[in-house]
Short mmCIF file of C-alpha atoms in Angstrom, two decimals:
data_model
loop_
_atom_site.label_atom_id
_atom_site.label_comp_id
_atom_site.label_asym_id
_atom_site.label_seq_id
_atom_site.Cartn_x
_atom_site.Cartn_y
_atom_site.Cartn_z
CA MET A 379 214.24 -194.35 175.50
CA LEU A 380 210.06 -195.08 176.57
CA TYR A 381 209.19 -194.48 179.45
CA ALA A 382 205.53 -196.11 181.06
CA ILE A 383 204.79 -194.22 183.97
CA LEU A 384 202.24 -195.92 185.84
CA CYS A 385 199.43 -193.90 188.03
CA TYR A 386 198.90 -195.82 191.47
CA ASP A 387 196.65 -194.45 193.84
CA SER A 388 193.60 -195.08 196.51
CA GLU A 389 190.52 -195.63 193.91
CA ASP A 390 187.92 -195.24 196.77
CA VAL A 391 188.72 -192.06 196.43
CA VAL A 392 189.17 -191.38 192.73
CA TRP A 393 186.01 -192.50 191.91
CA ALA A 394 184.30 -190.48 194.88
CA TRP A 395 185.84 -187.69 193.08
CA THR A 396 183.05 -185.12 191.93
CA LYS A 397 182.81 -183.99 188.96
CA GLU A 398 184.28 -180.16 189.91
CA GLU A 399 186.78 -182.17 191.66
CA GLU A 400 187.59 -184.05 188.32
CA ALA A 401 187.26 -181.26 186.02
CA ALA A 402 190.05 -179.74 188.30
CA ALA A 403 192.14 -182.88 188.03
CA MET A 404 192.23 -183.34 184.86
CA ALA A 405 192.50 -179.29 183.71
CA ARG A 406 196.07 -179.19 185.97
CA LEU A 407 196.98 -182.12 184.41
CA GLY A 408 195.46 -181.42 181.53
CA VAL A 409 198.66 -178.35 181.16
CA VAL A 410 201.46 -181.32 180.80
CA VAL A 411 199.81 -183.52 178.45
CA GLU A 412 199.23 -181.13 175.93
CA LYS A 413 202.90 -179.58 176.61
CA LEU A 414 203.54 -183.39 176.24
CA ALA A 415 202.00 -183.95 173.19
CA LYS A 416 203.04 -180.91 171.44
CA GLN A 417 206.95 -181.90 172.43
CA GLY A 418 205.68 -184.98 170.65
CA ARG A 419 206.88 -186.86 173.66
CA LEU A 420 203.63 -187.89 174.07
CA GLY A 421 202.11 -191.96 173.59
CA PRO A 422 199.07 -193.24 174.32
CA VAL A 423 197.28 -192.45 177.75
CA ALA A 424 195.38 -194.75 179.24
CA ARG A 425 192.75 -194.66 182.95
CA LEU A 426 191.55 -197.84 184.31
CA LEU A 427 187.94 -198.56 185.51
CA PRO A 428 188.06 -199.47 188.44
CA THR A 429 189.15 -203.06 190.22
CA THR A 430 185.87 -204.05 190.94
CA SER A 431 185.58 -205.11 186.43
CA ALA A 432 188.54 -206.63 186.73
CA THR A 433 188.84 -210.63 185.73
CA THR A 434 192.07 -212.26 186.64
CA LEU A 435 193.30 -214.78 183.81
CA ARG A 436 196.68 -217.35 186.03
CA LYS A 437 198.45 -218.41 182.93
CA GLY A 438 200.24 -221.81 183.53
CA ARG A 439 198.76 -225.11 182.45
CA ASP A 440 195.55 -225.16 183.73
CA GLN A 441 194.03 -221.65 183.25
CA LEU A 442 192.28 -220.50 185.72
CA VAL A 443 189.35 -217.34 185.32
CA ILE A 444 188.88 -215.47 188.81
CA ASP A 445 186.72 -212.02 189.35
CA GLY A 446 188.54 -209.49 190.68
CA PRO A 447 192.08 -207.90 189.78
CA PHE A 448 195.60 -209.40 190.25
CA ALA A 449 196.63 -209.89 193.74
CA GLU A 450 199.11 -211.25 194.90
CA THR A 451 202.54 -208.83 195.93
CA LYS A 452 205.09 -212.37 194.71
CA GLU A 453 204.73 -211.17 191.34
CA GLN A 454 205.42 -208.04 189.59
CA LEU A 455 204.27 -205.41 186.92
CA LEU A 456 206.04 -206.22 183.13
CA GLY A 457 203.89 -204.88 180.78
CA PHE A 458 201.03 -204.69 179.22
CA TYR A 459 198.90 -204.94 176.23
CA ILE A 460 195.98 -202.81 174.60
CA VAL A 461 193.53 -204.84 172.94
CA GLU A 462 190.48 -204.30 171.55
CA CYS A 463 186.92 -206.36 172.24
CA THR A 464 183.72 -206.47 171.43
CA ASP A 465 183.02 -208.81 175.70
CA LEU A 466 184.85 -210.00 178.39
CA ASP A 467 184.41 -213.55 176.19
CA GLN A 468 186.49 -212.07 173.89
CA ALA A 469 188.85 -210.28 175.96
CA LEU A 470 189.08 -214.08 177.96
CA GLU A 471 188.90 -216.11 175.41
CA THR A 472 192.46 -213.15 173.21
CA ALA A 473 194.63 -213.54 177.06
CA LYS A 474 193.72 -217.40 177.56
CA GLU A 475 196.03 -216.99 173.37
CA LEU A 476 198.49 -214.85 174.67
CA ALA A 477 198.65 -217.16 178.12
CA GLY A 478 199.84 -220.15 176.04
CA ALA A 479 201.74 -218.18 173.80
CA SER A 480 203.78 -217.33 177.22
CA GLY A 481 205.34 -220.51 178.20
CA THR A 482 205.73 -219.01 181.73
CA ALA A 483 203.05 -218.75 184.64
CA GLY A 484 202.29 -215.12 186.18
CA ALA A 485 198.38 -213.40 185.52
CA PHE A 486 196.75 -211.27 183.16
CA GLU A 487 195.48 -208.84 184.83
CA ILE A 488 191.88 -207.58 182.47
CA ARG A 489 190.57 -204.32 182.94
CA PRO A 490 188.47 -202.84 180.90
CA LEU A 491 189.43 -198.74 180.64
CA ALA A 492 187.49 -195.43 181.08
CA VAL A 493 189.56 -193.54 178.63
CA PHE A 494 191.80 -194.20 176.05
CA ARG A 495 193.64 -191.74 174.06
CA PRO A 496 196.03 -193.18 171.12
CA GLY A 497 199.02 -190.71 171.18
CA GLY A 498 200.95 -189.24 168.35
CA PRO A 499 203.92 -190.51 167.36
CA VAL A 500 207.31 -191.10 169.65
CA GLY A 501 210.60 -192.79 170.12
CA MET B 1081 202.05 -181.56 202.54
CA MET B 1082 199.68 -183.67 202.41
CA ASP B 1083 195.84 -181.91 200.89
CA LEU B 1084 193.09 -181.86 203.54
CA ALA B 1085 190.68 -182.90 201.61
CA TRP B 1086 192.92 -186.28 200.68
CA ILE B 1087 192.97 -187.31 204.49
CA GLU B 1088 189.00 -186.49 204.63
CA ALA B 1089 188.08 -189.05 201.13
CA ALA B 1090 190.72 -191.33 203.24
CA LEU B 1091 188.54 -191.55 206.05
CA VAL B 1092 185.61 -191.47 204.67
CA SER B 1093 186.70 -194.42 202.57
CA ALA B 1094 188.32 -196.54 205.78
CA ARG B 1095 185.44 -196.07 207.99
CA PRO B 1096 183.26 -199.33 206.95
CA LYS B 1097 185.64 -201.35 207.62
CA ALA B 1098 187.95 -199.30 210.87
CA VAL B 1099 184.09 -199.06 212.00
CA GLY B 1100 183.13 -203.08 212.17
CA ALA B 1101 186.05 -203.97 213.21
CA LEU B 1102 185.47 -201.09 216.28
CA LEU B 1103 182.21 -202.74 216.76
CA ARG B 1104 183.73 -206.04 216.50
CA HIS B 1105 186.21 -206.01 219.34
CA PHE B 1106 183.38 -203.52 221.31
CA ARG B 1107 180.63 -204.83 220.61
CA ASP B 1108 178.71 -201.87 220.88
CA LEU B 1109 178.14 -199.68 218.14
CA ASP B 1110 178.81 -196.32 220.00
CA THR B 1111 181.61 -196.95 221.36
CA ALA B 1112 182.80 -198.48 218.23
CA GLU B 1113 181.50 -194.95 216.68
CA GLU B 1114 183.06 -192.69 218.79
CA ALA B 1115 186.25 -194.71 218.75
CA PHE B 1116 187.09 -193.77 214.73
CA GLN B 1117 185.93 -190.60 215.82
CA ASP B 1118 188.41 -190.12 217.82
CA ALA B 1119 190.79 -191.58 215.33
CA SER B 1120 189.81 -190.10 212.83
CA LEU B 1121 190.62 -186.35 214.81
CA ARG B 1122 194.49 -188.01 215.46
CA ALA B 1123 194.23 -188.49 211.94
CA LEU B 1124 193.94 -185.24 210.92
CA LYS B 1125 196.59 -183.75 213.43
CA HIS B 1126 199.49 -186.30 212.80
CA TRP B 1127 198.93 -187.16 208.96
CA PRO B 1128 199.71 -183.49 207.93
CA LEU B 1129 202.80 -184.19 209.99
CA ASN B 1130 203.74 -187.35 209.33
CA GLY B 1131 202.60 -188.24 206.12
CA PRO B 1132 200.05 -190.78 205.12
CA PRO B 1133 200.40 -194.66 206.98
CA ARG B 1134 200.86 -197.17 204.47
CA ASP B 1135 197.42 -198.58 205.74
CA PRO B 1136 195.15 -195.57 206.76
CA THR B 1137 192.41 -197.88 208.04
CA ALA B 1138 194.48 -200.48 210.10
CA TRP B 1139 196.33 -197.15 211.44
CA LEU B 1140 192.45 -195.56 212.52
CA ILE B 1141 191.78 -199.14 214.23
CA MET B 1142 194.55 -199.52 216.27
CA VAL B 1143 194.24 -195.79 217.09
CA GLY B 1144 190.63 -195.70 217.62
CA ARG B 1145 190.69 -198.92 219.90
CA ASN B 1146 193.78 -197.61 222.34
CA VAL B 1147 191.44 -194.04 222.53
CA ALA B 1148 188.62 -196.17 223.89
CA ILE B 1149 190.48 -198.73 225.74
CA ASP B 1150 192.67 -195.20 227.81
CA GLY B 1151 189.09 -193.77 228.13
CA LYS B 1152 187.24 -196.33 229.24
CA ARG B 1153 190.61 -197.46 231.73
CA ARG B 1154 190.48 -193.59 232.83
CA GLN B 1155 186.97 -193.17 232.84
CA ALA B 1156 187.33 -197.04 235.45
CA ARG B 1157 190.51 -195.19 237.82
CA GLU B 1158 190.44 -191.97 236.88
CA ALA B 1159 193.88 -192.29 236.00
CA PRO B 1160 195.36 -189.84 233.25
CA LEU B 1161 195.58 -190.16 229.62
CA PRO B 1162 198.65 -191.17 228.13
CA GLU B 1163 201.35 -189.39 226.70
CA GLU B 1164 199.63 -188.19 223.32
CA ASP B 1165 202.99 -189.00 221.38
CA ARG B 1166 203.04 -192.27 223.07
CA LEU B 1167 199.44 -193.44 222.08
CA SER B 1168 200.06 -192.41 218.60
CA ASP B 1169 203.58 -193.79 217.74
CA LEU B 1170 201.95 -196.44 216.06
CA GLU B 1171 205.82 -197.44 213.02
CA ASP B 1172 205.95 -200.43 214.89
CA ALA B 1173 201.96 -201.25 215.74
CA GLU B 1174 200.99 -200.77 212.00
CA SER B 1175 202.79 -203.96 209.97
CA PRO B 1176 201.31 -206.73 212.59
CA MET B 1177 197.97 -205.52 213.15
CA ALA B 1178 197.46 -204.41 208.80
CA GLU B 1179 198.71 -208.49 208.57
CA ARG B 1180 196.07 -209.80 210.92
CA LEU B 1181 193.25 -207.72 210.00
CA ASP B 1182 192.59 -209.56 205.73
CA GLU B 1183 190.44 -209.46 204.02
CA ALA B 1184 188.00 -211.44 205.27
CA ASP B 1185 187.94 -210.28 208.46
CA TYR B 1186 187.06 -207.21 207.16
CA ARG B 1187 184.32 -209.11 205.03
CA ASP B 1188 182.19 -209.88 207.89
CA ASP B 1189 182.57 -206.80 210.28
CA VAL B 1190 181.42 -204.71 207.19
CA LEU B 1191 178.87 -207.09 206.74
CA ARG B 1192 177.49 -207.62 210.04
CA LEU B 1193 177.79 -203.55 210.39
CA LEU B 1194 175.64 -202.94 207.21
CA PHE B 1195 173.07 -206.40 208.45
CA ILE B 1196 172.67 -204.70 211.87
CA CYS B 1197 171.66 -201.67 209.81
CA CYS B 1198 168.92 -204.08 208.44
CA HIS B 1199 167.29 -205.72 211.65
CA PRO B 1200 164.73 -206.81 211.50
CA ALA B 1201 163.94 -205.37 214.59
CA LEU B 1202 164.18 -201.38 213.24
CA THR B 1203 161.21 -199.98 210.00
CA LEU B 1204 162.95 -199.06 207.17
CA ALA B 1205 162.10 -195.76 207.90
CA GLN B 1206 165.74 -196.16 210.46
CA GLN B 1207 167.53 -198.67 208.74
CA ILE B 1208 168.02 -196.37 205.43
CA PRO B 1209 168.89 -193.92 207.89
CA LEU B 1210 171.04 -195.70 209.88
CA ALA B 1211 172.84 -196.85 207.56
CA LEU B 1212 174.09 -193.65 205.54
CA ARG B 1213 175.24 -192.19 209.40
CA ILE B 1214 177.09 -195.38 210.56
CA VAL B 1215 178.28 -196.82 207.73
CA SER B 1216 179.30 -193.99 205.83
CA GLY B 1217 179.30 -191.57 207.92
CA VAL B 1218 176.67 -188.76 206.59
CA PRO B 1219 176.14 -185.94 209.44
CA VAL B 1220 172.56 -186.93 210.84
CA ARG B 1221 172.52 -182.80 209.19
CA GLU B 1222 172.27 -184.12 205.29
CA ILE B 1223 170.53 -187.24 206.59
CA ALA B 1224 167.39 -185.77 208.28
CA ARG B 1225 167.98 -183.41 205.11
CA ALA B 1226 167.79 -185.67 202.93
CA PHE B 1227 164.24 -187.34 204.50
CA LEU B 1228 163.04 -183.92 204.73
CA VAL B 1229 162.82 -183.65 208.79
CA GLY B 1230 164.35 -182.07 211.35
CA GLU B 1231 167.89 -182.19 212.16
CA ALA B 1232 166.81 -183.43 216.28
CA ALA B 1233 164.00 -185.19 214.86
CA MET B 1234 166.40 -187.52 212.72
CA GLU B 1235 169.24 -187.51 215.63
CA GLN B 1236 165.54 -188.60 217.61
CA ARG B 1237 164.94 -191.51 215.39
CA ILE B 1238 168.88 -192.88 214.78
CA THR B 1239 169.41 -192.68 218.78
CA ARG B 1240 165.72 -194.63 218.84
CA ALA B 1241 166.74 -197.57 215.96
CA LYS B 1242 170.26 -197.76 217.68
CA ALA B 1243 168.08 -198.65 221.15
CA ARG B 1244 166.39 -200.79 220.17
CA ILE B 1245 169.44 -202.80 218.50
CA ALA B 1246 171.09 -202.99 221.64
CA ALA B 1247 168.47 -204.75 223.67
CA ALA B 1248 168.56 -207.52 220.11
CA ALA B 1249 171.18 -209.47 220.07
CA LEU B 1250 173.27 -209.11 217.84
CA PRO B 1251 175.59 -211.75 215.55
CA PHE B 1252 179.30 -211.77 216.29
CA GLU B 1253 180.39 -214.99 215.65
CA THR B 1254 181.19 -215.26 212.41
CA PRO B 1255 178.76 -216.61 210.26
CA GLY B 1256 178.29 -219.40 208.16
CA ALA B 1257 178.10 -219.58 204.55
CA VAL B 1258 174.24 -220.22 203.97
CA GLU B 1259 174.15 -217.19 206.78
CA ARG B 1260 176.85 -215.18 204.70
CA ALA B 1261 174.70 -215.31 202.10
CA GLU B 1262 171.54 -214.48 204.00
CA ARG B 1263 173.19 -211.32 205.30
CA LEU B 1264 174.90 -210.04 201.55
CA ASP B 1265 170.88 -210.39 200.30
CA ALA B 1266 169.36 -208.09 202.42
CA VAL B 1267 172.18 -205.72 202.25
CA ALA B 1268 172.05 -205.80 198.66
CA THR B 1269 168.15 -205.38 199.64
CA MET B 1270 168.76 -202.46 201.81
CA VAL B 1271 171.57 -200.64 199.06
CA TYR B 1272 168.82 -200.98 196.03
CA LEU B 1273 166.92 -198.82 198.62
CA ILE B 1274 169.10 -196.62 199.34
CA PHE B 1275 170.02 -196.12 195.74
CA ASN B 1276 166.09 -195.91 195.12
CA GLU B 1277 165.56 -193.24 197.69
CA GLY B 1278 168.62 -191.31 195.98
CA TYR B 1279 166.89 -191.73 191.48
CA SER B 1280 163.22 -191.17 192.28
CA ALA B 1281 164.50 -187.70 194.04
CA ALA B 1282 166.53 -186.70 191.53
CA GLY B 1283 166.05 -183.72 190.01
CA ALA B 1284 164.17 -182.35 192.05
CA GLU B 1285 165.58 -183.16 195.67
CA ARG B 1286 169.77 -182.13 195.78
CA ASP B 1287 170.10 -183.36 199.50
CA ARG B 1288 168.05 -186.93 199.07
CA ALA B 1289 169.61 -187.31 195.27
CA ALA B 1290 173.29 -187.61 197.20
CA LEU B 1291 171.84 -190.38 198.07
CA ALA B 1292 171.84 -192.81 195.04
CA GLY B 1293 176.09 -192.08 194.68
CA GLU B 1294 176.26 -193.85 198.66
CA ALA B 1295 174.51 -197.07 197.39
CA ILE B 1296 177.44 -197.13 194.33
CA ARG B 1297 180.20 -196.04 196.91
CA LEU B 1298 178.41 -199.28 199.39
CA ALA B 1299 177.25 -201.16 196.18
CA ARG B 1300 181.71 -200.87 194.89
CA LEU B 1301 182.75 -201.82 198.43
CA LEU B 1302 180.65 -205.20 198.71
CA LEU B 1303 181.41 -206.06 195.37
CA ARG B 1304 185.11 -205.38 196.75
CA MET B 1305 184.70 -207.57 199.58
CA PHE B 1306 182.20 -210.10 197.18
CA SER B 1307 184.15 -209.96 194.51
CA ASN B 1308 182.74 -213.37 192.87
CA GLU B 1309 178.92 -213.03 193.47
CA PRO B 1310 177.18 -212.50 189.64
CA GLU B 1311 173.78 -210.89 191.97
CA ILE B 1312 176.15 -208.15 193.36
CA MET B 1313 178.04 -208.15 190.24
CA GLY B 1314 173.97 -207.53 189.35
CA LEU B 1315 172.95 -204.85 191.56
CA ALA B 1316 176.28 -202.93 190.89
CA ALA B 1317 175.63 -202.45 187.14
CA LEU B 1318 172.20 -202.13 188.05
CA LEU B 1319 172.56 -199.08 190.13
CA LEU B 1320 176.06 -197.86 187.67
CA LEU B 1321 173.39 -197.65 184.86
CA GLN B 1322 170.62 -196.26 186.30
CA HIS B 1323 172.39 -193.61 187.61
CA ALA B 1324 174.51 -192.85 184.71
CA ARG B 1325 170.85 -191.66 183.22
CA THR B 1326 170.57 -188.89 185.74
CA PRO B 1327 171.60 -185.64 183.63
CA ALA B 1328 169.55 -186.60 181.09
CA ARG B 1329 166.46 -187.43 183.50
CA PHE B 1330 165.03 -183.49 183.91
CA ASP B 1331 164.37 -180.17 181.92
CA ALA B 1332 165.61 -177.09 182.37
CA GLU B 1333 161.79 -176.82 184.10
CA GLY B 1334 162.43 -180.28 186.43
CA ALA B 1335 159.90 -181.90 184.67
CA VAL B 1336 160.58 -185.52 183.73
CA ILE B 1337 162.19 -186.16 180.58
CA LEU B 1338 161.47 -190.33 179.28
CA LEU B 1339 164.06 -192.33 178.80
CA GLU B 1340 163.24 -192.03 174.95
CA ALA B 1341 163.61 -188.07 174.60
CA GLN B 1342 166.69 -187.28 175.92
CA ASP B 1343 169.63 -186.63 175.18
CA ARG B 1344 171.75 -189.48 175.22
CA GLY B 1345 174.28 -187.51 175.32
CA LEU B 1346 174.72 -186.54 178.14
CA TRP B 1347 174.71 -190.13 179.70
CA ASN B 1348 177.61 -190.89 182.15
CA ARG B 1349 180.34 -192.99 179.20
CA SER B 1350 182.51 -193.56 182.15
CA MET B 1351 179.59 -194.64 184.23
CA ILE B 1352 177.98 -196.59 181.55
CA ALA B 1353 181.06 -198.26 180.52
CA GLU B 1354 181.98 -199.26 183.72
CA GLY B 1355 178.38 -201.09 184.80
CA LEU B 1356 178.78 -203.00 181.46
CA ALA B 1357 182.21 -204.55 181.80
CA LEU B 1358 180.10 -206.00 185.50
CA ILE B 1359 177.61 -207.10 183.90
CA ASP B 1360 179.47 -208.76 181.45
CA LYS B 1361 181.59 -210.24 184.31
CA ALA B 1362 178.20 -211.43 185.84
CA MET B 1363 176.53 -213.47 182.75
CA ARG B 1364 179.79 -215.54 182.73
CA HIS B 1365 178.95 -216.82 186.08
CA ARG B 1366 175.38 -218.15 184.30
CA ALA B 1367 173.69 -217.59 186.60
CA PRO B 1368 170.84 -215.24 186.48
CA ALA B 1369 169.19 -213.99 188.81
CA PRO B 1370 166.27 -210.69 189.51
CA TYR B 1371 169.17 -207.89 189.79
CA GLN B 1372 171.40 -209.66 186.84
CA VAL B 1373 168.64 -209.64 185.08
CA GLN B 1374 167.57 -205.57 185.65
CA ALA B 1375 170.97 -204.42 184.77
CA ALA B 1376 170.56 -206.54 181.60
CA ILE B 1377 167.60 -204.70 180.68
CA ALA B 1378 169.75 -200.98 181.41
CA ALA B 1379 172.72 -201.95 179.26
CA LEU B 1380 170.16 -202.72 176.24
CA HIS B 1381 169.37 -199.11 177.00
CA ALA B 1382 172.89 -197.96 177.66
CA ARG B 1383 173.68 -199.30 173.81
CA ALA B 1384 171.11 -198.04 172.26
CA ALA B 1385 173.18 -194.93 170.20
CA ARG B 1386 169.72 -194.15 169.55
CA PRO B 1387 166.29 -194.71 170.86
CA GLU B 1388 165.15 -196.80 167.60
CA GLU B 1389 168.28 -198.95 167.72
CA THR B 1390 166.51 -200.36 171.59
CA ASP B 1391 166.47 -204.00 171.65
CA TRP B 1392 162.32 -204.07 172.64
CA ALA B 1393 162.47 -207.64 171.67
CA GLN B 1394 165.60 -208.81 173.71
CA ILE B 1395 164.06 -206.63 176.82
CA ASP B 1396 160.67 -207.98 176.94
CA LEU B 1397 162.42 -211.40 177.43
CA LEU B 1398 164.31 -210.32 179.84
CA TYR B 1399 160.82 -208.90 181.67
CA ALA B 1400 159.47 -212.19 181.19
CA THR B 1401 162.30 -214.09 182.48
CA LEU B 1402 161.84 -210.93 186.19
CA GLU B 1403 158.23 -212.64 185.76
CA ARG B 1404 159.45 -215.83 186.70
CA MET B 1405 161.69 -214.82 188.97
CA GLN B 1406 159.93 -212.26 191.06
CA PRO B 1407 156.21 -211.84 189.78
CA SER B 1408 155.53 -208.86 190.71
CA PRO B 1409 152.12 -206.27 188.91
CA VAL B 1410 155.09 -203.45 188.48
CA VAL B 1411 156.95 -205.88 186.66
CA THR B 1412 154.59 -206.74 184.80
CA LEU B 1413 154.03 -202.72 183.66
CA ASN B 1414 157.48 -202.46 182.73
CA ARG B 1415 157.53 -205.47 180.70
CA ALA B 1416 153.94 -203.43 178.06
CA VAL B 1417 156.23 -200.90 177.89
CA ALA B 1418 158.34 -202.68 175.56
CA VAL B 1419 155.38 -205.30 175.01
CA SER B 1420 153.60 -201.14 173.36
CA ARG B 1421 157.11 -201.22 171.02
CA THR B 1422 157.00 -205.01 169.89
CA ARG B 1423 153.45 -206.36 169.22
CA GLY B 1424 151.58 -203.02 169.58
CA ALA B 1425 149.65 -200.90 172.03
CA ALA B 1426 146.70 -202.79 171.95
CA ALA B 1427 148.83 -205.79 172.84
CA ALA B 1428 150.07 -203.68 175.65
CA LEU B 1429 147.53 -202.30 176.32
CA GLU B 1430 145.26 -205.78 177.53
CA MET B 1431 148.62 -206.38 178.88
CA VAL B 1432 148.17 -203.96 182.11
CA GLU B 1433 144.34 -203.35 182.17
CA PRO B 1434 143.80 -206.78 184.36
CA LEU B 1435 146.43 -204.98 186.88
CA GLY B 1436 144.57 -202.43 186.93
CA ASP B 1437 143.11 -203.79 190.98
CA ARG B 1438 146.83 -204.38 192.25
CA LEU B 1439 148.21 -201.00 190.42
CA SER B 1440 145.36 -199.01 191.61
CA GLY B 1441 147.51 -196.21 193.55
CA TYR B 1442 150.48 -196.62 191.29
CA PHE B 1443 151.15 -193.58 189.39
CA PRO B 1444 153.06 -195.31 186.40
CA PHE B 1445 150.58 -197.75 185.93
CA HIS B 1446 147.78 -194.66 185.12
CA GLY B 1447 150.54 -192.84 183.34
CA LEU B 1448 151.87 -195.36 180.84
CA LYS B 1449 147.79 -196.34 179.93
CA GLY B 1450 147.08 -193.34 179.31
CA ALA B 1451 150.18 -192.87 177.18
CA LEU B 1452 148.48 -196.43 175.88
CA LEU B 1453 145.14 -195.45 174.97
CA CYS B 1454 146.09 -191.77 173.31
CA GLU B 1455 148.33 -193.74 171.36
CA LEU B 1456 145.19 -195.93 170.24
CA GLY B 1457 143.14 -192.62 169.30
CA ARG B 1458 140.98 -193.40 173.04
CA ILE B 1459 141.16 -189.25 173.79
CA ASP B 1460 138.88 -189.49 176.75
CA GLU B 1461 139.63 -192.19 177.99
CA ALA B 1462 143.48 -191.47 178.30
CA ARG B 1463 142.78 -187.90 179.98
CA THR B 1464 140.71 -190.08 182.89
CA ALA B 1465 144.25 -191.98 182.93
CA PHE B 1466 146.20 -188.87 182.96
CA GLY B 1467 144.18 -187.79 185.12
CA ARG B 1468 144.26 -189.76 188.05
CA ALA B 1469 148.36 -189.66 187.10
CA ILE B 1470 148.67 -186.00 187.93
CA ALA B 1471 146.68 -186.76 191.68
CA LEU B 1472 149.00 -189.91 192.23
CA ALA B 1473 151.90 -188.15 192.02
CA GLY B 1474 154.46 -188.35 193.99
CA THR B 1475 157.05 -185.18 192.65
CA VAL B 1476 156.25 -182.32 191.56
CA ALA B 1477 158.84 -183.74 187.78
CA GLU B 1478 156.08 -185.80 187.91
CA ALA B 1479 152.76 -183.67 188.37
CA ALA B 1480 154.46 -181.16 185.28
CA HIS B 1481 155.04 -184.44 183.20
CA ILE B 1482 151.74 -185.75 182.37
CA ARG B 1483 150.01 -182.30 182.14
CA MET B 1484 152.41 -181.82 179.25
CA HIS B 1485 150.63 -185.00 178.08
CA LEU B 1486 147.08 -183.21 178.44
CA ASP B 1487 148.06 -180.32 177.75
CA SER B 1488 148.96 -182.36 173.81
CA LEU B 1489 145.91 -184.04 174.16
CA THR B 1490 144.00 -180.67 174.30
CA LYS B 1491 145.72 -178.96 171.81
CA ASN B 1492 145.20 -181.92 169.04
CA SER B 1493 141.39 -182.13 169.86
#
């Protein structure tokens, strides 16, 4: 079984880390991550840019593009895609295509990645 | 167990919203600041024991308000303070409070707080320290170091600024759309100026350089509250893209390294990624304005993996756009740099020379003029221009950079 582990924290705090604090946290996490990689259990790892870089696409009949992150609490996070795009326009185009195919309401939050590590074979 | 560093970071990040809300409540800057201070002390005591509250900002506002009200009552009636435990029992109070204070309230509170700091009754030398003290919570000692004055003198400057504000009529009513836009405009300018203070000092003065980071924090704060304002996206993008280059801007001796000679491997990639993402978002609005245009120029530099790949023609066009929006000899001077790459040094010099009257006291004018003359083989004139530049250099790093040019002239002639 594959599990996703989603990271929640205050971005105010995390994005205000000094270089040293950042390096220390990454070193601590790195120990765990490398262990998982050696065991062949580590899939993709991603770190997202702050929510200020996000754009939200409201799905449904009238697709609506909104600046900022997905802020509602009525819906739950059900999954995600990671797609290579040249810019936000292409990312939105892709999201709209997926939205059209999904046939449900809800939303896609489009957020660029700060860090991506593809990971080895898992599962 | 709770990390003390986490609590401190949470207090810093809650500060603008909390002080802003307390200011709306008490309508007095000192009371609001003290109330936040008291609430912070209580947080340091209670959060490690009870765990952090669900909404730290709402907690701080509620506790700050209660403490200040109790303090006032005590002053009025000499009545004893209620028991500490009763005062801090917030489990029930927190949720309705958090619901009542939605983002829209915070938005106007923080904007008001920042707007008060750039009040026209204050000089720029007062505005920036006041904003750093009140909004960002930077200790007076650090602000004093950043501005190279003694702590007592800075304390006095801030106290005077507060007195001026207290005497002026402060805008406590909720602003209308036009007023909100005007406030946002003034505040954006102040954030930009705070950034410049830090940016120009990077490499030489560490304390002052930290202001660049503070400005980015403020820009992100504005962006989170005004998430569909393209010019705020542009401002944040501009600051991030400029700041990303800081690790590459000076050599080991502290001399300036110009953009084209910088080791691009030292540029901060995640800041660049964030800046590029923001300018992408801004452009979708099709409402170009000065910060966005400047950010777009910075983005073109950031996108070039090597200096030769820089799209100078596009940069020239963007500077021409900026000249139309915001005519200024400094913008024309910057455009001349792009022109020197696309149409050559002679064309650039032609553009630069008429600026002499207005920029005769501006260090970069003589630096660029010297470099262009040098490229055209007019060595004596170049030497004169570099000489003027050194005399006008604002920092040791700037002077050292020009001296390097002069030395190479002497060597080659």
